[in-house]
PDB file of C-alpha atoms in Angstrom:
ATOM      1  CA  MET A 243       2.281   9.339 -22.891  1.00 40.00           C
ATOM      2  CA  ALA A 244       5.874  10.478 -22.753  1.00 37.00           C
ATOM      3  CA  ASP A 245       5.486  13.160 -20.095  1.00 42.00           C
ATOM      4  CA  ALA A 246       2.996  12.131 -17.419  1.00 42.00           C
ATOM      5  CA  PRO A 247       2.318  14.891 -14.876  1.00 40.00           C
ATOM      6  CA  GLU A 248       2.678  13.920 -11.256  1.00 43.00           C
ATOM      7  CA  PRO A 249      -0.438  13.936  -9.081  1.00 43.00           C
ATOM      8  CA  THR A 250      -0.834  16.784  -6.633  1.00 41.00           C
ATOM      9  CA  CYS A 251      -1.963  14.869  -3.575  1.00 45.00           C
ATOM     10  CA  GLY A 252      -0.698  11.317  -4.051  1.00 46.00           C
ATOM     11  CA  PRO A 253       2.124   9.777  -2.012  1.00 49.00           C
ATOM     12  CA  ASP A 254       5.615  11.160  -2.388  1.00 50.00           C
ATOM     13  CA  PRO A 255       7.670   8.994  -4.748  1.00 49.00           C
ATOM     14  CA  ALA A 256      10.105   6.886  -2.726  1.00 54.00           C
ATOM     15  CA  PRO A 257      13.843   7.300  -3.476  1.00 69.00           C
ATOM     16  CA  THR A 258      14.393   3.538  -3.191  1.00 82.00           C
ATOM     17  CA  PRO A 259      12.102   0.515  -3.519  1.00 84.00           C
ATOM     18  CA  ARG A 260      10.767  -1.054  -0.363  1.00 81.00           C
ATOM     19  CA  SER A 261      12.935  -3.812   1.096  1.00 83.00           C
ATOM     20  CA  ASP A 262      10.536  -5.378   3.603  1.00 87.00           C
ATOM     21  CA  THR A 263       9.101  -8.874   3.176  1.00 88.00           C
ATOM     22  CA  LYS A 264       5.490  -7.991   4.011  1.00 90.00           C
ATOM     23  CA  GLY A 265       3.127 -10.471   2.393  1.00 92.00           C
ATOM     24  CA  ILE A 266       5.736 -13.097   1.467  1.00 92.00           C
ATOM     25  CA  VAL A 267       5.176 -16.354   3.317  1.00 90.00           C
ATOM     26  CA  ASP A 268       8.556 -17.957   4.042  1.00 89.00           C
ATOM     27  CA  ALA A 269      10.538 -15.163   2.422  1.00 90.00           C
ATOM     28  CA  ALA A 270      13.817 -16.918   3.225  1.00 91.00           C
ATOM     29  CA  GLY A 271      12.648 -19.973   1.299  1.00 94.00           C
ATOM     30  CA  LEU A 272      11.690 -17.913  -1.744  1.00 95.00           C
ATOM     31  CA  PHE A 273      15.003 -16.057  -1.759  1.00 95.00           C
ATOM     32  CA  ALA A 274      16.854 -19.379  -1.514  1.00 96.00           C
ATOM     33  CA  HIS A 275      15.103 -20.759  -4.582  1.00 97.00           C
ATOM     34  CA  ALA A 276      14.865 -17.699  -6.833  1.00 97.00           C
ATOM     35  CA  ARG A 277      16.528 -14.367  -7.551  1.00 97.00           C
ATOM     36  CA  PHE A 278      14.107 -11.698  -6.371  1.00 96.00           C
ATOM     37  CA  ARG A 279      14.762  -7.995  -7.003  1.00 96.00           C
ATOM     38  CA  ARG A 280      12.837  -4.744  -6.736  1.00 97.00           C
ATOM     39  CA  HIS A 281      13.429  -1.611  -8.817  1.00 97.00           C
ATOM     40  CA  LEU A 282      11.822   1.805  -9.105  1.00 98.00           C
ATOM     41  CA  PRO A 283      10.254   2.901 -12.384  1.00 98.00           C
ATOM     42  CA  THR A 284      11.216   6.069 -14.199  1.00 98.00           C
ATOM     43  CA  PRO A 285      10.326   9.199 -12.135  1.00 97.00           C
ATOM     44  CA  ALA A 286       7.251  10.073 -14.227  1.00 97.00           C
ATOM     45  CA  LEU A 287       5.666   6.759 -13.193  1.00 98.00           C
ATOM     46  CA  ARG A 288       6.569   6.714  -9.500  1.00 97.00           C
ATOM     47  CA  PRO A 289       3.434   8.537  -8.329  1.00 97.00           C
ATOM     48  CA  TYR A 290       1.419   5.592  -9.657  1.00 98.00           C
ATOM     49  CA  VAL A 291       3.772   2.601  -9.550  1.00 98.00           C
ATOM     50  CA  GLU A 292       5.309   1.455  -6.286  1.00 97.00           C
ATOM     51  CA  GLN A 293       7.943  -0.768  -7.838  1.00 97.00           C
ATOM     52  CA  TYR A 294       8.928  -3.297 -10.436  1.00 98.00           C
ATOM     53  CA  TRP A 295       9.636  -6.805  -9.167  1.00 97.00           C
ATOM     54  CA  LEU A 296      11.739  -9.315 -11.032  1.00 97.00           C
ATOM     55  CA  ILE A 297      12.089 -13.032 -10.339  1.00 97.00           C
ATOM     56  CA  ASP A 298      14.302 -15.539 -12.152  1.00 97.00           C
ATOM     57  CA  TRP A 299      14.776 -19.184 -11.234  1.00 98.00           C
ATOM     58  CA  ASP A 300      16.417 -22.363 -12.485  1.00 97.00           C
ATOM     59  CA  LEU A 301      15.353 -25.278 -10.312  1.00 98.00           C
ATOM     60  CA  SER A 302      15.895 -29.021 -10.398  1.00 97.00           C
ATOM     61  CA  GLN A 303      13.007 -29.515  -7.950  1.00 97.00           C
ATOM     62  CA  PRO A 304       9.727 -27.554  -7.827  1.00 97.00           C
ATOM     63  CA  TYR A 305       9.139 -24.960  -5.142  1.00 97.00           C
ATOM     64  CA  ALA A 306       5.778 -23.429  -4.189  1.00 96.00           C
ATOM     65  CA  SER A 307       5.831 -19.751  -3.237  1.00 95.00           C
ATOM     66  CA  HIS A 308       3.000 -18.203  -1.225  1.00 94.00           C
ATOM     67  CA  VAL A 309       2.043 -14.542  -0.942  1.00 95.00           C
ATOM     68  CA  VAL A 310      -0.624 -12.757   1.090  1.00 94.00           C
ATOM     69  CA  PRO A 311      -1.671 -10.265  -1.602  1.00 94.00           C
ATOM     70  CA  HIS A 312      -1.263  -6.525  -1.197  1.00 95.00           C
ATOM     71  CA  PRO A 313      -4.050  -4.077  -2.117  1.00 96.00           C
ATOM     72  CA  SER A 314      -2.363  -3.519  -5.468  1.00 97.00           C
ATOM     73  CA  VAL A 315      -3.073  -4.336  -9.083  1.00 98.00           C
ATOM     74  CA  ASN A 316      -0.116  -5.940 -10.854  1.00 98.00           C
ATOM     75  CA  VAL A 317       0.800  -6.325 -14.500  1.00 98.00           C
ATOM     76  CA  VAL A 318       2.857  -9.492 -14.821  1.00 98.00           C
ATOM     77  CA  PHE A 319       5.031 -10.569 -17.762  1.00 98.00           C
ATOM     78  CA  GLN A 320       5.970 -14.254 -17.537  1.00 97.00           C
ATOM     79  CA  THR A 321       8.099 -16.910 -19.168  1.00 97.00           C
ATOM     80  CA  LEU A 322       7.197 -20.319 -17.717  1.00 96.00           C
ATOM     81  CA  PRO A 323       8.326 -23.827 -18.703  1.00 95.00           C
ATOM     82  CA  GLY A 324       6.304 -25.277 -21.561  1.00 93.00           C
ATOM     83  CA  GLN A 325       4.409 -22.034 -22.259  1.00 95.00           C
ATOM     84  CA  GLU A 326       4.749 -19.170 -24.679  1.00 95.00           C
ATOM     85  CA  PRO A 327       5.711 -15.864 -22.995  1.00 96.00           C
ATOM     86  CA  PHE A 328       2.625 -13.946 -21.894  1.00 97.00           C
ATOM     87  CA  ALA A 329       1.444 -10.996 -19.823  1.00 97.00           C
ATOM     88  CA  GLU A 330      -1.632 -10.534 -17.675  1.00 97.00           C
ATOM     89  CA  VAL A 331      -3.309  -8.002 -15.434  1.00 97.00           C
ATOM     90  CA  ALA A 332      -3.703  -9.411 -11.932  1.00 97.00           C
ATOM     91  CA  GLY A 333      -6.376  -7.648  -9.941  1.00 97.00           C
ATOM     92  CA  ILE A 334      -6.141  -7.505  -6.160  1.00 97.00           C
ATOM     93  CA  GLY A 335      -6.126 -11.067  -4.858  1.00 95.00           C
ATOM     94  CA  LEU A 336      -8.522 -11.789  -2.025  1.00 94.00           C
ATOM     95  CA  ASP A 337      -7.004 -15.144  -1.018  1.00 92.00           C
ATOM     96  CA  LEU A 338      -3.541 -16.532  -0.400  1.00 93.00           C
ATOM     97  CA  PHE A 339      -1.717 -16.628  -3.746  1.00 95.00           C
ATOM     98  CA  THR A 340       0.364 -19.717  -4.558  1.00 94.00           C
ATOM     99  CA  GLN A 341       2.729 -20.016  -7.520  1.00 93.00           C
ATOM    100  CA  LYS A 342       4.627 -23.182  -8.365  1.00 95.00           C
ATOM    101  CA  LEU A 343       8.164 -22.452  -9.538  1.00 97.00           C
ATOM    102  CA  GLU A 344       9.767 -25.228 -11.550  1.00 97.00           C
ATOM    103  CA  GLY A 345      12.361 -25.644 -14.245  1.00 97.00           C
ATOM    104  CA  ARG A 346      13.608 -22.338 -15.589  1.00 97.00           C
ATOM    105  CA  GLY A 347      11.457 -19.227 -15.597  1.00 97.00           C
ATOM    106  CA  ARG A 348      11.331 -15.460 -15.515  1.00 97.00           C
ATOM    107  CA  VAL A 349       8.760 -12.979 -14.249  1.00 98.00           C
ATOM    108  CA  CYS A 350       8.797  -9.195 -14.591  1.00 98.00           C
ATOM    109  CA  GLY A 351       6.033  -7.534 -12.602  1.00 98.00           C
ATOM    110  CA  VAL A 352       4.633  -4.042 -12.137  1.00 98.00           C
ATOM    111  CA  LYS A 353       3.149  -3.348  -8.711  1.00 98.00           C
ATOM    112  CA  PHE A 354       0.884  -0.306  -8.773  1.00 98.00           C
ATOM    113  CA  ARG A 355       0.242   1.801  -5.727  1.00 98.00           C
ATOM    114  CA  PRO A 356      -3.196   1.223  -4.233  1.00 98.00           C
ATOM    115  CA  GLY A 357      -5.309   3.603  -6.300  1.00 98.00           C
ATOM    116  CA  GLY A 358      -2.612   4.044  -8.931  1.00 98.00           C
ATOM    117  CA  PHE A 359      -3.892   1.654 -11.579  1.00 98.00           C
ATOM    118  CA  ARG A 360      -7.101   3.466 -12.579  1.00 98.00           C
ATOM    119  CA  PRO A 361      -5.269   6.244 -14.521  1.00 98.00           C
ATOM    120  CA  PHE A 362      -3.954   3.534 -16.865  1.00 98.00           C
ATOM    121  CA  ALA A 363      -7.360   1.900 -17.391  1.00 97.00           C
ATOM    122  CA  PRO A 364      -9.848   4.703 -16.707  1.00 96.00           C
ATOM    123  CA  THR A 365     -12.968   3.267 -18.320  1.00 95.00           C
ATOM    124  CA  ARG A 366     -13.860   0.774 -15.570  1.00 96.00           C
ATOM    125  CA  PRO A 367     -13.727   0.744 -11.758  1.00 98.00           C
ATOM    126  CA  VAL A 368     -10.732  -1.106 -10.347  1.00 98.00           C
ATOM    127  CA  SER A 369     -13.118  -3.389  -8.457  1.00 97.00           C
ATOM    128  CA  ALA A 370     -13.932  -4.905 -11.878  1.00 96.00           C
ATOM    129  CA  TRP A 371     -10.494  -6.547 -11.818  1.00 96.00           C
ATOM    130  CA  THR A 372     -10.489  -7.635  -8.158  1.00 97.00           C
ATOM    131  CA  GLY A 373      -9.933 -11.364  -7.764  1.00 96.00           C
ATOM    132  CA  ARG A 374      -9.329 -11.759 -11.499  1.00 95.00           C
ATOM    133  CA  ARG A 375      -6.358 -12.459 -13.741  1.00 93.00           C
ATOM    134  CA  LEU A 376      -6.888 -11.174 -17.275  1.00 89.00           C
ATOM    135  CA  LEU A 377      -5.040 -11.735 -20.516  1.00 85.00           C
ATOM    136  CA  PRO A 378      -4.324 -10.599 -23.124  1.00 90.00           C
ATOM    137  CA  LEU A 379      -3.509  -7.078 -22.041  1.00 94.00           C
ATOM    138  CA  GLU A 380      -5.832  -5.722 -24.705  1.00 93.00           C
ATOM    139  CA  GLU A 381      -8.756  -6.750 -22.494  1.00 92.00           C
ATOM    140  CA  VAL A 382      -7.778  -4.009 -20.043  1.00 95.00           C
ATOM    141  CA  PHE A 383      -5.746  -1.341 -21.842  1.00 96.00           C
ATOM    142  CA  ALA A 384      -7.050   0.736 -24.731  1.00 90.00           C
ATOM    143  CA  GLU A 385      -3.877   0.320 -26.778  1.00 90.00           C
ATOM    144  CA  VAL A 386      -0.983  -2.056 -26.163  1.00 94.00           C
ATOM    145  CA  PRO A 387       2.353  -1.492 -27.957  1.00 94.00           C
ATOM    146  CA  GLN A 388       3.145  -4.226 -30.445  1.00 94.00           C
ATOM    147  CA  GLY A 389       5.814  -6.618 -29.177  1.00 96.00           C
ATOM    148  CA  ALA A 390       5.542  -5.441 -25.571  1.00 97.00           C
ATOM    149  CA  VAL A 391       5.756  -8.940 -24.077  1.00 97.00           C
ATOM    150  CA  ASP A 392       8.921  -9.864 -25.972  1.00 97.00           C
ATOM    151  CA  ALA A 393      10.460  -6.461 -25.266  1.00 97.00           C
ATOM    152  CA  VAL A 394      10.104  -7.020 -21.522  1.00 98.00           C
ATOM    153  CA  LEU A 395      10.977 -10.719 -21.271  1.00 98.00           C
ATOM    154  CA  THR A 396      13.595 -11.335 -23.955  1.00 96.00           C
ATOM    155  CA  PRO A 397      16.565  -9.218 -22.806  1.00 96.00           C
ATOM    156  CA  ASP A 398      19.037 -10.879 -20.456  1.00 93.00           C
ATOM    157  CA  GLU A 399      20.316  -7.444 -19.457  1.00 96.00           C
ATOM    158  CA  GLU A 400      18.219  -6.307 -16.510  1.00 96.00           C
ATOM    159  CA  GLN A 401      18.283  -2.598 -17.318  1.00 97.00           C
ATOM    160  CA  ALA A 402      16.833  -3.357 -20.745  1.00 98.00           C
ATOM    161  CA  ARG A 403      13.908  -5.154 -19.126  1.00 98.00           C
ATOM    162  CA  LEU A 404      13.292  -2.223 -16.799  1.00 98.00           C
ATOM    163  CA  ALA A 405      13.433   0.223 -19.701  1.00 98.00           C
ATOM    164  CA  ALA A 406      10.888  -1.918 -21.581  1.00 98.00           C
ATOM    165  CA  LEU A 407       8.544  -1.813 -18.572  1.00 98.00           C
ATOM    166  CA  ASP A 408       8.880   1.988 -18.475  1.00 98.00           C
ATOM    167  CA  ALA A 409       8.156   2.224 -22.197  1.00 98.00           C
ATOM    168  CA  PHE A 410       5.102  -0.017 -21.930  1.00 98.00           C
ATOM    169  CA  LEU A 411       3.522   1.953 -19.078  1.00 98.00           C
ATOM    170  CA  LEU A 412       4.216   5.341 -20.634  1.00 97.00           C
ATOM    171  CA  ALA A 413       2.575   4.105 -23.824  1.00 97.00           C
ATOM    172  CA  VAL A 414      -0.664   3.002 -22.120  1.00 96.00           C
ATOM    173  CA  GLY A 415      -1.043   5.908 -19.669  1.00 92.00           C
ATOM    174  CA  PRO A 416      -1.467   7.476 -17.256  1.00 96.00           C
ATOM    175  CA  THR A 417      -4.462   9.778 -17.578  1.00 94.00           C
ATOM    176  CA  PRO A 418      -4.323  12.361 -14.742  1.00 94.00           C
ATOM    177  CA  ASP A 419      -7.257  11.997 -12.320  1.00 97.00           C
ATOM    178  CA  PRO A 420      -7.616  13.973  -9.051  1.00 97.00           C
ATOM    179  CA  GLN A 421      -9.807  11.232  -7.584  1.00 98.00           C
ATOM    180  CA  ALA A 422      -7.022   8.720  -8.154  1.00 98.00           C
ATOM    181  CA  ASP A 423      -4.641  11.079  -6.378  1.00 98.00           C
ATOM    182  CA  LEU A 424      -7.021  11.238  -3.416  1.00 98.00           C
ATOM    183  CA  ALA A 425      -7.474   7.471  -3.313  1.00 98.00           C
ATOM    184  CA  MET A 426      -3.701   6.934  -3.351  1.00 98.00           C
ATOM    185  CA  ALA A 427      -3.193   9.424  -0.538  1.00 98.00           C
ATOM    186  CA  LEU A 428      -5.888   7.830   1.632  1.00 98.00           C
ATOM    187  CA  ALA A 429      -4.621   4.310   0.973  1.00 97.00           C
ATOM    188  CA  GLU A 430      -1.117   5.415   1.935  1.00 96.00           C
ATOM    189  CA  ARG A 431      -2.461   6.968   5.109  1.00 95.00           C
ATOM    190  CA  ILE A 432      -4.090   3.666   6.053  1.00 95.00           C
ATOM    191  CA  ARG A 433      -0.803   1.871   5.450  1.00 93.00           C
ATOM    192  CA  THR A 434       1.348   4.225   7.509  1.00 91.00           C
ATOM    193  CA  ASP A 435      -0.950   5.546  10.264  1.00 89.00           C
ATOM    194  CA  ARG A 436      -1.521   2.958  12.981  1.00 81.00           C
ATOM    195  CA  GLY A 437      -4.037   5.270  14.575  1.00 84.00           C
ATOM    196  CA  ILE A 438      -6.551   4.494  11.819  1.00 89.00           C
ATOM    197  CA  ARG A 439      -8.402   1.431  13.053  1.00 87.00           C
ATOM    198  CA  ARG A 440     -11.939   2.059  11.844  1.00 91.00           C
ATOM    199  CA  VAL A 441     -13.341   3.206   8.500  1.00 96.00           C
ATOM    200  CA  GLY A 442     -15.574   5.731  10.253  1.00 95.00           C
ATOM    201  CA  GLU A 443     -12.540   7.377  11.864  1.00 92.00           C
ATOM    202  CA  LEU A 444     -10.888   7.898   8.491  1.00 95.00           C
ATOM    203  CA  ALA A 445     -14.103   9.195   6.918  1.00 96.00           C
ATOM    204  CA  ARG A 446     -14.611  11.760   9.687  1.00 94.00           C
ATOM    205  CA  ALA A 447     -10.983  12.864   9.495  1.00 92.00           C
ATOM    206  CA  GLU A 448     -11.349  13.438   5.753  1.00 94.00           C
ATOM    207  CA  GLY A 449     -14.725  15.159   6.042  1.00 96.00           C
ATOM    208  CA  MET A 450     -16.643  12.625   3.987  1.00 96.00           C
ATOM    209  CA  SER A 451     -19.290  10.014   4.646  1.00 97.00           C
ATOM    210  CA  VAL A 452     -18.405   6.352   5.042  1.00 97.00           C
ATOM    211  CA  ARG A 453     -20.402   5.570   1.915  1.00 97.00           C
ATOM    212  CA  THR A 454     -18.516   8.160  -0.141  1.00 97.00           C
ATOM    213  CA  LEU A 455     -15.213   6.745   1.084  1.00 98.00           C
ATOM    214  CA  GLN A 456     -16.304   3.214   0.213  1.00 98.00           C
ATOM    215  CA  ARG A 457     -17.369   4.249  -3.295  1.00 98.00           C
ATOM    216  CA  LEU A 458     -14.043   5.979  -3.861  1.00 98.00           C
ATOM    217  CA  PHE A 459     -12.101   2.894  -2.815  1.00 98.00           C
ATOM    218  CA  SER A 460     -14.245   0.562  -4.921  1.00 98.00           C
ATOM    219  CA  ALA A 461     -13.712   2.691  -8.019  1.00 98.00           C
ATOM    220  CA  TYR A 462     -10.032   3.497  -7.576  1.00 98.00           C
ATOM    221  CA  VAL A 463      -8.455   0.934  -5.233  1.00 98.00           C
ATOM    222  CA  GLY A 464     -10.548  -2.149  -5.940  1.00 98.00           C
ATOM    223  CA  VAL A 465     -11.362  -3.129  -2.354  1.00 98.00           C
ATOM    224  CA  GLY A 466     -12.922  -1.292   0.571  1.00 97.00           C
ATOM    225  CA  PRO A 467     -10.976   0.684   3.181  1.00 97.00           C
ATOM    226  CA  LYS A 468     -11.833  -1.898   5.870  1.00 95.00           C
ATOM    227  CA  TRP A 469     -10.143  -4.586   3.774  1.00 96.00           C
ATOM    228  CA  LEU A 470      -7.009  -2.442   3.559  1.00 96.00           C
ATOM    229  CA  ILE A 471      -6.921  -1.882   7.319  1.00 94.00           C
ATOM    230  CA  LEU A 472      -7.237  -5.612   8.032  1.00 93.00           C
ATOM    231  CA  ARG A 473      -4.784  -6.670   5.320  1.00 94.00           C
ATOM    232  CA  HIS A 474      -2.049  -4.309   6.537  1.00 93.00           C
ATOM    233  CA  ARG A 475      -2.488  -5.764  10.036  1.00 92.00           C
ATOM    234  CA  ILE A 476      -1.900  -9.275   8.709  1.00 93.00           C
ATOM    235  CA  HIS A 477       1.113  -8.173   6.668  1.00 93.00           C
ATOM    236  CA  GLU A 478       2.719  -6.672   9.753  1.00 91.00           C
ATOM    237  CA  ALA A 479       1.927  -9.717  11.868  1.00 91.00           C
ATOM    238  CA  LEU A 480       3.371 -11.967   9.160  1.00 90.00           C
ATOM    239  CA  GLU A 481       6.585  -9.979   9.049  1.00 89.00           C
ATOM    240  CA  HIS A 482       6.939 -10.294  12.831  1.00 88.00           C
ATOM    241  CA  ALA A 483       6.461 -14.059  12.505  1.00 85.00           C
ATOM    242  CA  GLU A 484       9.030 -14.126   9.704  1.00 82.00           C
ATOM    243  CA  THR A 485      11.754 -12.179  11.486  1.00 83.00           C
ATOM    244  CA  GLU A 486      11.351 -12.749  15.235  1.00 83.00           C
ATOM    245  CA  ARG A 487      11.806 -15.956  17.203  1.00 78.00           C
ATOM    246  CA  GLU A 488       9.626 -14.813  20.085  1.00 85.00           C
ATOM    247  CA  VAL A 489       6.649 -12.576  19.363  1.00 88.00           C
ATOM    248  CA  ASP A 490       4.439 -11.172  22.097  1.00 91.00           C
ATOM    249  CA  TRP A 491       1.203 -11.784  20.217  1.00 91.00           C
ATOM    250  CA  ALA A 492      -0.984 -10.202  22.876  1.00 91.00           C
ATOM    251  CA  THR A 493       0.977  -6.953  22.719  1.00 92.00           C
ATOM    252  CA  LEU A 494       1.138  -7.046  18.936  1.00 91.00           C
ATOM    253  CA  ALA A 495      -2.628  -7.580  18.758  1.00 91.00           C
ATOM    254  CA  THR A 496      -3.157  -4.435  20.834  1.00 90.00           C
ATOM    255  CA  THR A 497      -0.668  -2.467  18.727  1.00 89.00           C
ATOM    256  CA  LEU A 498      -2.430  -3.486  15.518  1.00 89.00           C
ATOM    257  CA  GLY A 499      -5.843  -2.512  16.847  1.00 86.00           C
ATOM    258  CA  TYR A 500      -7.312  -5.943  17.590  1.00 89.00           C
ATOM    259  CA  ALA A 501      -9.681  -6.381  20.489  1.00 86.00           C
ATOM    260  CA  ASP A 502      -7.584  -9.274  21.754  1.00 90.00           C
ATOM    261  CA  GLN A 503      -4.968 -11.856  20.764  1.00 92.00           C
ATOM    262  CA  ALA A 504      -7.602 -14.392  19.711  1.00 93.00           C
ATOM    263  CA  HIS A 505      -8.899 -12.092  16.965  1.00 92.00           C
ATOM    264  CA  LEU A 506      -5.410 -11.606  15.544  1.00 93.00           C
ATOM    265  CA  ILE A 507      -4.682 -15.333  15.592  1.00 91.00           C
ATOM    266  CA  ARG A 508      -7.989 -16.098  13.893  1.00 92.00           C
ATOM    267  CA  ASP A 509      -7.424 -13.559  11.101  1.00 92.00           C
ATOM    268  CA  PHE A 510      -3.805 -14.681  10.639  1.00 91.00           C
ATOM    269  CA  THR A 511      -4.771 -18.360  10.451  1.00 91.00           C
ATOM    270  CA  THR A 512      -7.626 -17.706   8.023  1.00 90.00           C
ATOM    271  CA  THR A 513      -5.417 -15.630   5.705  1.00 91.00           C
ATOM    272  CA  VAL A 514      -2.070 -17.452   5.841  1.00 87.00           C
ATOM    273  CA  GLY A 515      -3.352 -20.992   6.390  1.00 86.00           C
ATOM    274  CA  VAL A 516      -1.481 -21.734   9.614  1.00 85.00           C
ATOM    275  CA  PRO A 517      -1.533 -20.088  13.054  1.00 86.00           C
ATOM    276  CA  PRO A 518       1.261 -17.585  13.760  1.00 82.00           C
ATOM    277  CA  THR A 519       2.876 -19.850  16.359  1.00 75.00           C
ATOM    278  CA  ALA A 520       3.271 -22.601  13.746  1.00 75.00           C
ATOM    279  CA  TYR A 521       4.737 -20.207  11.202  1.00 65.00           C
ATOM    280  CA  ALA A 522       7.229 -18.448  13.493  1.00 54.00           C
ATOM    281  CA  PRO A 523      10.820 -19.683  12.998  1.00 53.00           C
ATOM    282  CA  GLN A 524      11.979 -22.307  15.478  1.00 48.00           C
TER     283      GLN A 524
END
């Protein structure tokens, strides 16, 4: 679709891509081993796509990157050592994601807004992709442009890669859907409004039942609203651990809506793999 209409109630397209490190475990280590960049898509896609993310590396020794996944579906084009170039749809990951970087490689990714992927693959609920990595792309999209993988991964010129990502997405969608617009708006509200600590609070504020809200999120986001609330808490806690030498975990726990510090530490340790005090920079 060359001219995709913007949704009426989704999040406002951002003028610049986000620059935070939320979700990246040891962001400094990743940036030291690979070139990591974020770019915005063409304006017609910004209501649905948060950003493109590009990584290139050329390493003499392997490095393992770790990410606490966001509530977003990604389409990932990859060139890895010893493999033919390929692309896959990565549903929302429920566990810590680890990727071994070695030799020379290139990744060009599309990060959809929570709720923004369904207009590109409208025949199935987004929860069908949760926890899964699917290839080829034809398993998910109705029609995939011929040569899309090479068009994205082959150019050395970065703007050409970004233009190929735009062309691919405009060719496969989006199909306007008011329910997707609503899901995106509610997911964005969870991300930005610290006052939302319980699913019931959000449901009452929106004038819908908890069950209706849960069905909407299953169909259009891929995970439930409670999962989003908890995951955004961990992302914020992780960023504090990444950037601050001394974190008042008791105060942060209260700010994030935890009953006490112990609950925050337990969730952090379960998700990231180490307690926050072990992860914080020394």
